[in-house]
mmCIF file of C-alpha atoms and ligand atoms in Angstrom:
data_model
loop_
_atom_site.group_PDB
_atom_site.id
_atom_site.type_symbol
_atom_site.label_atom_id
_atom_site.label_comp_id
_atom_site.label_asym_id
_atom_site.label_seq_id
_atom_site.Cartn_x
_atom_site.Cartn_y
_atom_site.Cartn_z
ATOM 1 C CA UNK A 10 0.919 0.007 0.222
ATOM 2 C CA UNK A 11 1.048 3.593 -0.494
ATOM 3 C CA UNK A 12 1.940 6.211 2.152
ATOM 4 C CA UNK A 13 1.303 9.847 1.519
ATOM 5 C CA UNK A 14 2.276 12.898 2.450
ATOM 6 C CA UNK A 15 -1.144 13.910 3.448
ATOM 7 C CA UNK A 16 -4.204 12.459 2.374
ATOM 8 C CA UNK A 17 -8.597 13.405 3.404
ATOM 9 C CA UNK A 18 -10.023 10.350 3.086
ATOM 10 C CA UNK A 19 -10.428 8.735 6.528
ATOM 11 C CA UNK A 20 -11.431 12.205 8.605
ATOM 12 C CA UNK A 21 -13.851 12.367 5.217
ATOM 13 C CA UNK A 22 -15.459 8.849 6.431
ATOM 14 C CA UNK A 23 -15.153 10.065 10.250
ATOM 15 C CA UNK A 24 -16.970 13.226 9.808
ATOM 16 C CA UNK A 25 -18.645 12.837 6.273
ATOM 17 C CA UNK A 26 -22.589 12.967 8.481
ATOM 18 C CA UNK A 27 -21.286 16.061 10.120
ATOM 19 C CA UNK A 28 -20.638 17.523 6.361
ATOM 20 C CA UNK A 29 -23.113 15.916 4.491
ATOM 21 C CA UNK A 30 -25.982 17.262 7.282
ATOM 22 C CA UNK A 31 -24.012 21.140 7.444
ATOM 23 C CA UNK A 32 -24.000 21.749 3.498
ATOM 24 C CA UNK A 33 -27.794 20.128 3.320
ATOM 25 C CA UNK A 34 -28.782 22.992 5.873
ATOM 26 C CA UNK A 35 -26.948 25.561 3.552
ATOM 27 C CA UNK A 36 -28.555 23.803 0.416
ATOM 28 C CA UNK A 37 -31.949 24.181 2.541
ATOM 29 C CA UNK A 38 -31.485 27.524 4.410
ATOM 30 C CA UNK A 39 -32.145 29.969 0.654
ATOM 31 C CA UNK A 40 -29.516 32.032 1.701
ATOM 32 C CA UNK A 41 -26.628 31.150 -0.294
ATOM 33 C CA UNK A 42 -24.293 33.983 -0.050
ATOM 34 C CA UNK A 43 -22.105 35.970 3.719
ATOM 35 C CA UNK A 44 -25.181 35.088 5.538
ATOM 36 C CA UNK A 45 -25.125 33.164 8.774
ATOM 37 C CA UNK A 46 -22.482 30.361 8.820
ATOM 38 C CA UNK A 47 -19.951 32.945 7.425
ATOM 39 C CA UNK A 48 -20.866 35.067 10.779
ATOM 40 C CA UNK A 49 -20.766 32.496 13.505
ATOM 41 C CA UNK A 50 -18.045 31.021 12.041
ATOM 42 C CA UNK A 51 -16.077 35.078 11.455
ATOM 43 C CA UNK A 52 -16.964 35.562 14.690
ATOM 44 C CA UNK A 53 -15.703 31.774 17.115
ATOM 45 C CA UNK A 54 -12.780 31.504 14.837
ATOM 46 C CA UNK A 55 -11.414 34.856 15.676
ATOM 47 C CA UNK A 56 -12.711 34.383 19.580
ATOM 48 C CA UNK A 57 -10.932 30.339 18.642
ATOM 49 C CA UNK A 58 -7.958 33.069 18.094
ATOM 50 C CA UNK A 59 -7.937 35.118 20.239
ATOM 51 C CA UNK A 60 -9.046 38.371 17.606
ATOM 52 C CA UNK A 61 -11.652 40.601 17.896
ATOM 53 C CA UNK A 62 -12.956 40.703 14.688
ATOM 54 C CA UNK A 63 -13.215 37.532 12.179
ATOM 55 C CA UNK A 64 -13.878 38.594 8.330
ATOM 56 C CA UNK A 65 -14.211 35.423 5.716
ATOM 57 C CA UNK A 66 -12.528 35.819 1.829
ATOM 58 C CA UNK A 67 -12.819 33.048 -1.145
ATOM 59 C CA UNK A 68 -9.168 31.700 -0.032
ATOM 60 C CA UNK A 69 -5.211 32.334 1.760
ATOM 61 C CA UNK A 70 -4.215 34.395 -0.810
ATOM 62 C CA UNK A 71 -6.872 36.950 -1.499
ATOM 63 C CA UNK A 72 -6.639 37.062 2.327
ATOM 64 C CA UNK A 73 -3.583 38.534 2.052
ATOM 65 C CA UNK A 74 -4.016 40.677 -0.987
ATOM 66 C CA UNK A 75 -7.178 42.338 0.433
ATOM 67 C CA UNK A 76 -5.775 42.747 4.341
ATOM 68 C CA UNK A 77 -2.208 44.059 2.731
ATOM 69 C CA UNK A 78 -5.266 47.079 0.698
ATOM 70 C CA UNK A 79 -6.820 46.933 3.867
ATOM 71 C CA UNK A 80 -3.769 47.641 6.561
ATOM 72 C CA UNK A 81 -3.770 50.971 3.309
ATOM 73 C CA UNK A 82 -0.791 48.611 1.300
ATOM 74 C CA UNK A 83 0.118 48.994 -2.083
ATOM 75 C CA UNK A 84 1.588 50.698 -5.351
ATOM 76 C CA UNK A 85 5.105 51.374 -4.877
ATOM 77 C CA UNK A 86 5.615 49.998 -0.603
ATOM 78 C CA UNK A 87 7.914 47.917 0.281
ATOM 79 C CA UNK A 88 6.830 44.604 2.589
ATOM 80 C CA UNK A 89 9.507 43.282 3.728
ATOM 81 C CA UNK A 90 9.090 39.141 4.065
ATOM 82 C CA UNK A 91 10.676 35.828 3.414
ATOM 83 C CA UNK A 92 11.719 33.786 0.318
ATOM 84 C CA UNK A 93 10.574 29.886 1.536
ATOM 85 C CA UNK A 94 7.382 30.259 1.977
ATOM 86 C CA UNK A 95 4.108 29.420 -0.144
ATOM 87 C CA UNK A 96 4.346 32.006 -3.633
ATOM 88 C CA UNK A 97 1.368 33.283 -3.042
ATOM 89 C CA UNK A 98 3.013 35.322 0.096
ATOM 90 C CA UNK A 99 4.610 36.376 -2.652
ATOM 91 C CA UNK A 100 2.312 36.865 -5.067
ATOM 92 C CA UNK A 101 -0.397 38.147 -3.171
ATOM 93 C CA UNK A 102 2.057 41.734 -2.330
ATOM 94 C CA UNK A 103 2.401 42.229 -6.032
ATOM 95 C CA UNK A 104 -0.554 42.127 -6.613
ATOM 96 C CA UNK A 105 -0.974 44.570 -3.691
ATOM 97 C CA UNK A 106 1.405 46.509 -5.655
ATOM 98 C CA UNK A 107 3.650 46.402 -3.875
ATOM 99 C CA UNK A 108 7.447 45.088 -3.536
ATOM 100 C CA UNK A 109 8.791 41.949 -2.216
ATOM 101 C CA UNK A 110 11.959 42.500 0.346
ATOM 102 C CA UNK A 111 13.616 38.947 1.262
ATOM 103 C CA UNK A 112 15.533 38.518 4.601
ATOM 104 C CA UNK A 113 17.107 35.058 5.304
ATOM 105 C CA UNK A 114 15.686 32.341 7.558
ATOM 106 C CA UNK A 115 16.589 31.279 10.890
ATOM 107 C CA UNK A 116 18.887 27.598 9.468
ATOM 108 C CA UNK A 117 16.765 25.690 12.188
ATOM 109 C CA UNK A 118 13.889 26.601 12.612
ATOM 110 C CA UNK A 119 13.658 28.266 8.647
ATOM 111 C CA UNK A 120 11.925 30.466 9.830
ATOM 112 C CA UNK A 121 12.743 34.648 9.750
ATOM 113 C CA UNK A 122 15.810 35.684 11.122
ATOM 114 C CA UNK A 123 13.938 38.291 12.699
ATOM 115 C CA UNK A 124 17.670 40.449 13.315
ATOM 116 C CA UNK A 125 17.932 40.577 9.685
ATOM 117 C CA UNK A 126 14.996 43.065 9.846
ATOM 118 C CA UNK A 127 15.741 45.947 10.737
ATOM 119 C CA UNK A 128 18.563 46.548 7.909
ATOM 120 C CA UNK A 129 15.995 45.459 5.986
ATOM 121 C CA UNK A 130 13.821 48.184 6.102
ATOM 122 C CA UNK A 131 14.093 51.358 3.675
ATOM 123 C CA UNK A 132 12.431 54.286 3.514
ATOM 124 C CA UNK A 133 9.496 52.523 1.360
ATOM 125 C CA UNK A 134 8.727 50.394 3.346
ATOM 126 C CA UNK A 135 5.991 49.965 5.166
ATOM 127 C CA UNK A 136 5.647 46.940 6.229
ATOM 128 C CA UNK A 137 5.750 43.555 7.360
ATOM 129 C CA UNK A 138 4.921 39.584 6.995
ATOM 130 C CA UNK A 139 5.856 37.127 9.260
ATOM 131 C CA UNK A 140 4.758 33.670 7.709
ATOM 132 C CA UNK A 141 4.704 31.569 11.043
ATOM 133 C CA UNK A 142 5.688 28.326 8.500
ATOM 134 C CA UNK A 143 5.045 24.839 9.445
ATOM 135 C CA UNK A 144 3.295 24.940 11.895
ATOM 136 C CA UNK A 145 5.327 27.454 14.252
ATOM 137 C CA UNK A 146 5.010 30.583 15.124
ATOM 138 C CA UNK A 147 7.969 33.547 14.342
ATOM 139 C CA UNK A 148 9.075 35.580 17.614
ATOM 140 C CA UNK A 149 6.865 38.021 17.011
ATOM 141 C CA UNK A 150 7.806 40.006 19.707
ATOM 142 C CA UNK A 151 10.747 41.350 18.006
ATOM 143 C CA UNK A 152 8.553 41.678 14.449
ATOM 144 C CA UNK A 153 7.164 44.184 16.774
ATOM 145 C CA UNK A 154 10.070 45.745 18.081
ATOM 146 C CA UNK A 155 10.930 46.371 14.448
ATOM 147 C CA UNK A 156 7.826 46.893 13.147
ATOM 148 C CA UNK A 157 6.579 50.869 15.773
ATOM 149 C CA UNK A 158 10.673 51.174 15.946
ATOM 150 C CA UNK A 159 9.664 52.829 11.636
ATOM 151 C CA UNK A 160 6.252 52.745 11.953
ATOM 152 C CA UNK A 161 5.114 49.307 10.112
ATOM 153 C CA UNK A 162 2.457 47.376 10.016
ATOM 154 C CA UNK A 163 2.778 43.762 10.567
ATOM 155 C CA UNK A 164 0.943 41.588 8.815
ATOM 156 C CA UNK A 165 1.336 36.860 10.616
ATOM 157 C CA UNK A 166 0.990 35.080 7.276
ATOM 158 C CA UNK A 167 -0.886 32.129 9.266
ATOM 159 C CA UNK A 168 -1.764 29.719 6.546
ATOM 160 C CA UNK A 169 0.181 27.345 7.941
ATOM 161 C CA UNK A 170 -0.417 27.638 11.931
ATOM 162 C CA UNK A 171 -4.033 27.471 12.997
ATOM 163 C CA UNK A 172 -3.739 26.160 16.280
ATOM 164 C CA UNK A 173 0.205 26.762 17.294
ATOM 165 C CA UNK A 174 1.286 29.408 19.501
ATOM 166 C CA UNK A 175 4.333 31.947 20.896
ATOM 167 C CA UNK A 176 3.813 32.481 24.026
ATOM 168 C CA UNK A 177 1.222 31.678 24.879
ATOM 169 C CA UNK A 178 -0.975 34.059 22.204
ATOM 170 C CA UNK A 179 -2.587 32.473 18.934
ATOM 171 C CA UNK A 180 -1.665 32.615 15.335
ATOM 172 C CA UNK A 181 -3.511 35.488 14.603
ATOM 173 C CA UNK A 182 -3.201 37.733 17.931
ATOM 174 C CA UNK A 183 0.200 39.373 17.183
ATOM 175 C CA UNK A 184 0.072 42.269 14.622
ATOM 176 C CA UNK A 185 -2.332 43.846 13.335
ATOM 177 C CA UNK A 186 -4.647 41.861 10.189
ATOM 178 C CA UNK A 187 -3.525 38.358 9.872
ATOM 179 C CA UNK A 188 -4.654 35.808 6.978
ATOM 180 C CA UNK A 189 -5.251 32.508 6.945
ATOM 181 C CA UNK A 190 -5.832 29.884 4.955
ATOM 182 C CA UNK A 191 -8.331 26.929 4.606
ATOM 183 C CA UNK A 192 -7.116 24.417 1.519
ATOM 184 C CA UNK A 193 -7.568 21.391 1.838
ATOM 185 C CA UNK A 194 -4.833 20.638 2.951
ATOM 186 C CA UNK A 195 -4.862 23.143 5.937
ATOM 187 C CA UNK A 196 -4.989 22.138 10.404
ATOM 188 C CA UNK A 197 -7.967 23.712 9.550
ATOM 189 C CA UNK A 198 -9.252 22.680 6.185
ATOM 190 C CA UNK A 199 -12.370 23.010 4.588
ATOM 191 C CA UNK A 200 -13.355 20.547 0.873
ATOM 192 C CA UNK A 201 -12.197 22.641 -1.303
ATOM 193 C CA UNK A 202 -11.269 26.884 -1.257
ATOM 194 C CA UNK A 203 -11.715 29.670 1.631
ATOM 195 C CA UNK A 204 -9.391 31.866 3.448
ATOM 196 C CA UNK A 205 -9.576 34.597 6.572
ATOM 197 C CA UNK A 206 -8.716 37.947 7.973
ATOM 198 C CA UNK A 207 -8.779 38.099 11.599
ATOM 199 C CA UNK A 208 -7.946 41.449 12.634
ATOM 200 C CA UNK A 209 -9.152 43.848 16.187
ATOM 201 C CA UNK A 210 -9.196 46.528 14.658
ATOM 202 C CA UNK A 211 -12.706 48.172 13.701
ATOM 203 C CA UNK A 212 -11.436 49.976 10.842
ATOM 204 C CA UNK A 213 -9.960 47.056 9.013
ATOM 205 C CA UNK A 214 -12.539 44.787 9.647
ATOM 206 C CA UNK A 215 -14.327 47.804 7.664
ATOM 207 C CA UNK A 216 -11.876 47.789 4.771
ATOM 208 C CA UNK A 217 -12.052 44.521 4.356
ATOM 209 C CA UNK A 218 -15.892 44.163 4.234
ATOM 210 C CA UNK A 219 -15.295 47.022 1.021
ATOM 211 C CA UNK A 220 -12.631 45.284 -0.853
ATOM 212 C CA UNK A 221 -14.133 41.021 -0.643
ATOM 213 C CA UNK A 222 -17.951 42.724 -1.776
ATOM 214 C CA UNK A 223 -17.004 44.517 -5.183
ATOM 215 C CA UNK A 224 -15.831 47.692 -2.367
ATOM 216 C CA UNK A 225 -20.030 47.978 -1.420
ATOM 217 C CA UNK A 226 -20.524 48.259 1.516
ATOM 218 C CA UNK A 227 -24.714 48.109 0.400
ATOM 219 C CA UNK A 228 -25.605 46.685 -3.360
ATOM 220 C CA UNK A 229 -25.400 48.654 -6.294
ATOM 221 C CA UNK A 230 -23.002 51.183 -5.016
ATOM 222 C CA UNK A 231 -19.043 51.098 -4.921
ATOM 223 C CA UNK A 232 -17.499 53.022 -2.671
ATOM 224 C CA UNK A 233 -13.942 52.367 -3.872
ATOM 225 C CA UNK A 234 -12.488 49.516 -7.026
ATOM 226 C CA UNK A 235 -13.034 46.177 -4.558
ATOM 227 C CA UNK A 236 -13.662 43.039 -5.926
ATOM 228 C CA UNK A 237 -14.942 39.850 -5.015
ATOM 229 C CA UNK A 238 -13.755 37.190 -2.686
ATOM 230 C CA UNK A 239 -15.480 36.146 -0.461
ATOM 231 C CA UNK A 240 -16.398 33.137 1.568
ATOM 232 C CA UNK A 241 -19.246 31.119 0.999
ATOM 233 C CA UNK A 242 -21.935 29.350 3.045
ATOM 234 C CA UNK A 243 -20.953 26.294 2.621
ATOM 235 C CA UNK A 244 -17.789 26.683 3.238
ATOM 236 C CA UNK A 245 -18.466 28.597 6.077
ATOM 237 C CA UNK A 246 -20.879 25.736 7.489
ATOM 238 C CA UNK A 247 -18.426 22.871 6.875
ATOM 239 C CA UNK A 248 -15.255 24.292 9.046
ATOM 240 C CA UNK A 249 -17.829 25.434 11.739
ATOM 241 C CA UNK A 250 -18.188 21.913 12.040
ATOM 242 C CA UNK A 251 -14.320 21.400 11.641
ATOM 243 C CA UNK A 252 -13.549 24.477 14.266
ATOM 244 C CA UNK A 253 -15.306 22.360 16.847
ATOM 245 C CA UNK A 254 -12.446 19.280 16.217
ATOM 246 C CA UNK A 255 -9.729 22.233 15.592
ATOM 247 C CA UNK A 256 -7.318 21.204 18.749
ATOM 248 C CA UNK A 257 -7.985 18.086 18.912
ATOM 249 C CA UNK A 258 -6.068 17.446 15.197
ATOM 250 C CA UNK A 259 -2.956 20.059 16.343
ATOM 251 C CA UNK A 260 -2.896 17.412 19.359
ATOM 252 C CA UNK A 261 -3.042 14.224 16.899
ATOM 253 C CA UNK A 262 -0.530 15.834 14.961
ATOM 254 C CA UNK A 263 1.540 16.767 18.282
ATOM 255 C CA UNK A 264 1.926 13.002 18.826
ATOM 256 C CA UNK A 265 2.676 12.606 15.103
ATOM 257 C CA UNK A 266 5.208 14.779 15.185
ATOM 258 C CA UNK A 267 7.144 13.141 19.372
ATOM 259 C CA UNK A 268 6.726 10.217 17.345
ATOM 260 C CA UNK A 269 8.608 10.551 14.706
ATOM 261 C CA UNK A 270 10.722 12.689 16.946
ATOM 262 C CA UNK A 271 11.584 9.393 18.885
ATOM 263 C CA UNK A 272 11.588 6.597 16.136
ATOM 264 C CA UNK A 273 13.437 8.527 13.889
ATOM 265 C CA UNK A 274 15.866 10.341 16.347
ATOM 266 C CA UNK A 275 19.358 8.224 15.981
ATOM 267 C CA UNK A 276 18.789 8.316 12.290
ATOM 268 C CA UNK A 277 21.109 10.889 11.228
ATOM 269 C CA UNK A 278 17.623 13.877 9.970
ATOM 270 C CA UNK A 279 18.128 16.884 10.654
ATOM 271 C CA UNK A 280 15.088 16.642 12.835
ATOM 272 C CA UNK A 281 12.716 19.542 13.084
ATOM 273 C CA UNK A 282 13.614 22.364 15.884
ATOM 274 C CA UNK A 283 10.507 23.778 17.673
ATOM 275 C CA UNK A 284 11.404 27.444 19.289
ATOM 276 C CA UNK A 285 11.402 28.166 22.080
ATOM 277 C CA UNK A 286 8.546 29.960 23.367
ATOM 278 C CA UNK A 287 6.617 28.030 20.666
ATOM 279 C CA UNK A 288 3.119 25.281 20.702
ATOM 280 C CA UNK A 289 4.192 24.246 17.145
ATOM 281 C CA UNK A 290 1.243 22.383 15.249
ATOM 282 C CA UNK A 291 2.939 21.022 13.347
ATOM 283 C CA UNK A 292 1.292 21.355 9.645
ATOM 284 C CA UNK A 293 4.473 19.841 7.978
ATOM 285 C CA UNK A 294 7.190 17.764 10.017
ATOM 286 C CA UNK A 295 10.071 18.994 7.844
ATOM 287 C CA UNK A 296 13.233 16.829 7.777
ATOM 288 C CA UNK A 297 16.496 17.337 6.302
ATOM 289 C CA UNK A 298 19.515 15.639 4.657
ATOM 290 C CA UNK A 299 21.752 16.909 2.375
ATOM 291 C CA UNK A 300 20.901 13.613 0.251
ATOM 292 C CA UNK A 301 17.767 14.386 0.265
ATOM 293 C CA UNK A 302 17.086 13.525 -3.491
ATOM 294 C CA UNK A 303 18.025 10.388 -3.615
ATOM 295 C CA UNK A 304 16.503 9.263 -0.150
ATOM 296 C CA UNK A 305 13.432 10.974 -1.927
ATOM 297 C CA UNK A 306 13.677 8.212 -4.727
ATOM 298 C CA UNK A 307 14.316 5.204 -2.883
ATOM 299 C CA UNK A 308 11.276 6.286 -0.623
ATOM 300 C CA UNK A 309 9.560 6.029 -3.326
ATOM 301 C CA UNK A 310 11.154 2.815 -4.841
ATOM 302 C CA UNK A 311 8.953 1.894 -1.545
ATOM 303 C CA UNK A 312 5.603 3.206 -2.693
ATOM 304 C CA UNK A 313 6.101 6.148 0.427
ATOM 305 C CA UNK A 314 6.141 9.409 -1.787
ATOM 306 C CA UNK A 315 6.558 12.808 0.514
ATOM 307 C CA UNK A 316 7.112 15.786 -0.688
ATOM 308 C CA UNK A 317 9.112 19.540 -0.577
ATOM 309 C CA UNK A 318 8.054 22.550 0.309
ATOM 310 C CA UNK A 319 9.299 24.294 -1.655
ATOM 311 C CA UNK A 320 12.263 23.890 -3.362
ATOM 312 C CA UNK A 321 12.400 26.639 -4.747
ATOM 313 C CA UNK A 322 12.879 30.253 -3.168
ATOM 314 C CA UNK A 323 11.002 32.487 -4.266
ATOM 315 C CA UNK A 324 13.425 34.949 -5.075
ATOM 316 C CA UNK A 325 14.871 33.351 -7.592
ATOM 317 C CA UNK A 326 11.481 32.527 -9.954
ATOM 318 C CA UNK A 327 11.527 33.875 -13.105
ATOM 319 C CA UNK A 328 7.904 35.305 -12.249
ATOM 320 C CA UNK A 329 9.548 36.931 -9.443
ATOM 321 C CA UNK A 330 13.293 37.770 -10.578
ATOM 322 C CA UNK A 331 12.301 41.362 -11.637
ATOM 323 C CA UNK A 332 12.301 42.573 -7.902
ATOM 324 C CA UNK A 333 16.010 41.839 -8.525
ATOM 325 C CA UNK A 334 16.562 38.886 -5.682
ATOM 326 C CA UNK A 335 19.266 36.662 -7.348
ATOM 327 C CA UNK A 336 21.535 33.235 -5.944
ATOM 328 C CA UNK A 337 23.413 33.312 -2.926
ATOM 329 C CA UNK A 338 21.371 36.130 -1.687
ATOM 330 C CA UNK A 339 19.412 34.793 1.332
ATOM 331 C CA UNK A 340 23.091 31.758 1.758
ATOM 332 C CA UNK A 341 19.673 29.638 4.464
ATOM 333 C CA UNK A 342 17.259 29.457 2.328
ATOM 334 C CA UNK A 343 19.292 27.772 -0.619
ATOM 335 C CA UNK A 344 20.295 25.195 1.412
ATOM 336 C CA UNK A 345 17.567 24.645 3.487
ATOM 337 C CA UNK A 346 16.012 24.108 -0.518
ATOM 338 C CA UNK A 347 18.248 21.760 -1.409
ATOM 339 C CA UNK A 348 17.105 19.391 1.818
ATOM 340 C CA UNK A 349 14.542 19.616 3.635
ATOM 341 C CA UNK A 350 11.246 17.549 3.308
ATOM 342 C CA UNK A 351 8.182 16.560 4.451
ATOM 343 C CA UNK A 352 6.954 13.297 5.922
ATOM 344 C CA UNK A 353 3.967 12.534 5.710
ATOM 345 C CA UNK A 354 1.380 14.476 9.040
ATOM 346 C CA UNK A 355 -1.927 14.329 9.302
ATOM 347 C CA UNK A 356 -4.262 14.106 11.991
ATOM 348 C CA UNK A 357 -5.755 10.502 10.463
ATOM 349 C CA UNK A 358 -1.891 8.532 9.379
ATOM 350 C CA UNK A 359 -1.850 5.541 10.631
ATOM 351 C CA UNK A 360 0.228 4.098 13.157
ATOM 352 C CA UNK A 361 1.518 2.051 10.739
ATOM 353 C CA UNK A 362 1.987 4.021 8.027
ATOM 354 C CA UNK A 363 4.071 6.086 10.467
ATOM 355 C CA UNK A 364 6.528 3.497 11.460
ATOM 356 C CA UNK A 365 6.662 1.767 8.678
ATOM 357 C CA UNK A 366 8.293 5.140 6.539
ATOM 358 C CA UNK A 367 10.714 5.427 9.830
ATOM 359 C CA UNK A 368 11.744 1.730 9.110
ATOM 360 C CA UNK A 369 12.467 2.055 5.485
ATOM 361 C CA UNK A 370 14.002 5.796 5.948
ATOM 362 C CA UNK A 371 16.431 4.327 8.788
ATOM 363 C CA UNK A 372 17.373 1.613 6.732
ATOM 364 C CA UNK A 373 18.286 3.948 3.672
ATOM 365 C CA UNK A 374 20.129 5.729 5.416
ATOM 366 C CA UNK A 375 21.982 3.591 7.363
ATOM 367 C CA UNK A 376 23.055 2.104 3.378
ATOM 368 C CA UNK A 377 24.047 5.389 2.159
ATOM 369 C CA UNK A 378 26.531 5.705 5.214
HETATM 370 C C1 LIG B 420 1.753 30.443 3.663
HETATM 371 C C2 LIG B 420 0.924 29.593 2.546
HETATM 372 N N1 LIG B 420 0.256 30.935 1.488
HETATM 373 C C3 LIG B 420 -1.134 31.476 1.673
HETATM 374 C C4 LIG B 420 -1.447 30.558 1.085
HETATM 375 C C5 LIG B 420 -2.557 31.117 -0.165
HETATM 376 O O1 LIG B 420 -3.824 29.750 0.685
HETATM 377 P P1 LIG B 420 -4.854 28.978 -0.153
HETATM 378 O O2 LIG B 420 -4.043 28.479 -1.458
HETATM 379 O O3 LIG B 420 -5.247 29.519 0.813
HETATM 380 O O4 LIG B 420 -5.259 30.483 -1.660
HETATM 381 C C6 LIG B 420 -0.589 29.360 1.054
HETATM 382 C C7 LIG B 420 -1.051 28.181 0.727
HETATM 383 O O5 LIG B 420 -0.372 27.481 0.441
HETATM 384 C C8 LIG B 420 0.781 28.494 1.706
HETATM 385 O O6 LIG B 420 0.637 27.368 2.385
#
């Protein structure tokens, strides 16, 4: 039997009745867009994360674009972020009209190296966009300190960090606004696309509500240039049901991570490092080895399919080279991209599958010497 890095079918079997009931309720309610499920999910997810407001949108990429616009970031403004992230973090900055500026990552955690922030601030910098990658929070005290010093906005990209914490505060609650994705693979994911912006600012909330609805406050009159970027009732209803399981999903991920930690302790792989003060939610379990490509090839021969997040640093991609990035600029990011890979990680991963992954990995590693 093949083992994949992610799968939803077992979880779907367990939650099927709940999901069908949620969808049926929406279909029979007569209200398909911006109805009671979106409002209730916005309220409950914001409360879970510790912010005042949630604004549901159609995906995690647009939630970044709209949040940047709602924070007043636009044409010619610089936004400091990382190159070791999903492409949408950077595409959102560009879509908002702004310019991405990159700092390197910490080689242990693969997260934004906050010591490099201050040197990256220019007179065009308007925002810092830390990415809580793989389920682990960036040091938000350090980010906010630089932001306060230079009068910058902070937008957290929490697409991979539902339920993660830094010093007891939930991801998404430590900045001017934060952005979530509910793409199926995420820690809290729906059966399609979805996203949300969280904030405790009334003005950001009001602006977000207009931006996701053609720039309108009420129908047919645009107060400003906007988008159609709404979360729909069906996904909100599914997500409301799944939100009740979020803490269980996170604990199961932590359990799987700690089992990997012990089974692979002497394997020769570099295992993930949970940073001080963090409660890591393990969206991904990222390991590292200089012979990564050979290891992945052998795993595939054994029907084990792992993944790389991410194989190419964004500053070196053709799509973003115009911002001046080149090989050699971000050495830790570039080396990690050649060596990291992610092991199977999802709440319904079977114990025996996890054990098989570890046994096969250890035999590959001992043969490689
Ligand atoms: C870090 C990060 N930011 C943003 C996104 C974009 O989310 P979505 O796929 O919902 O547009 C993703 C998802 O791939 C992500 O992992």
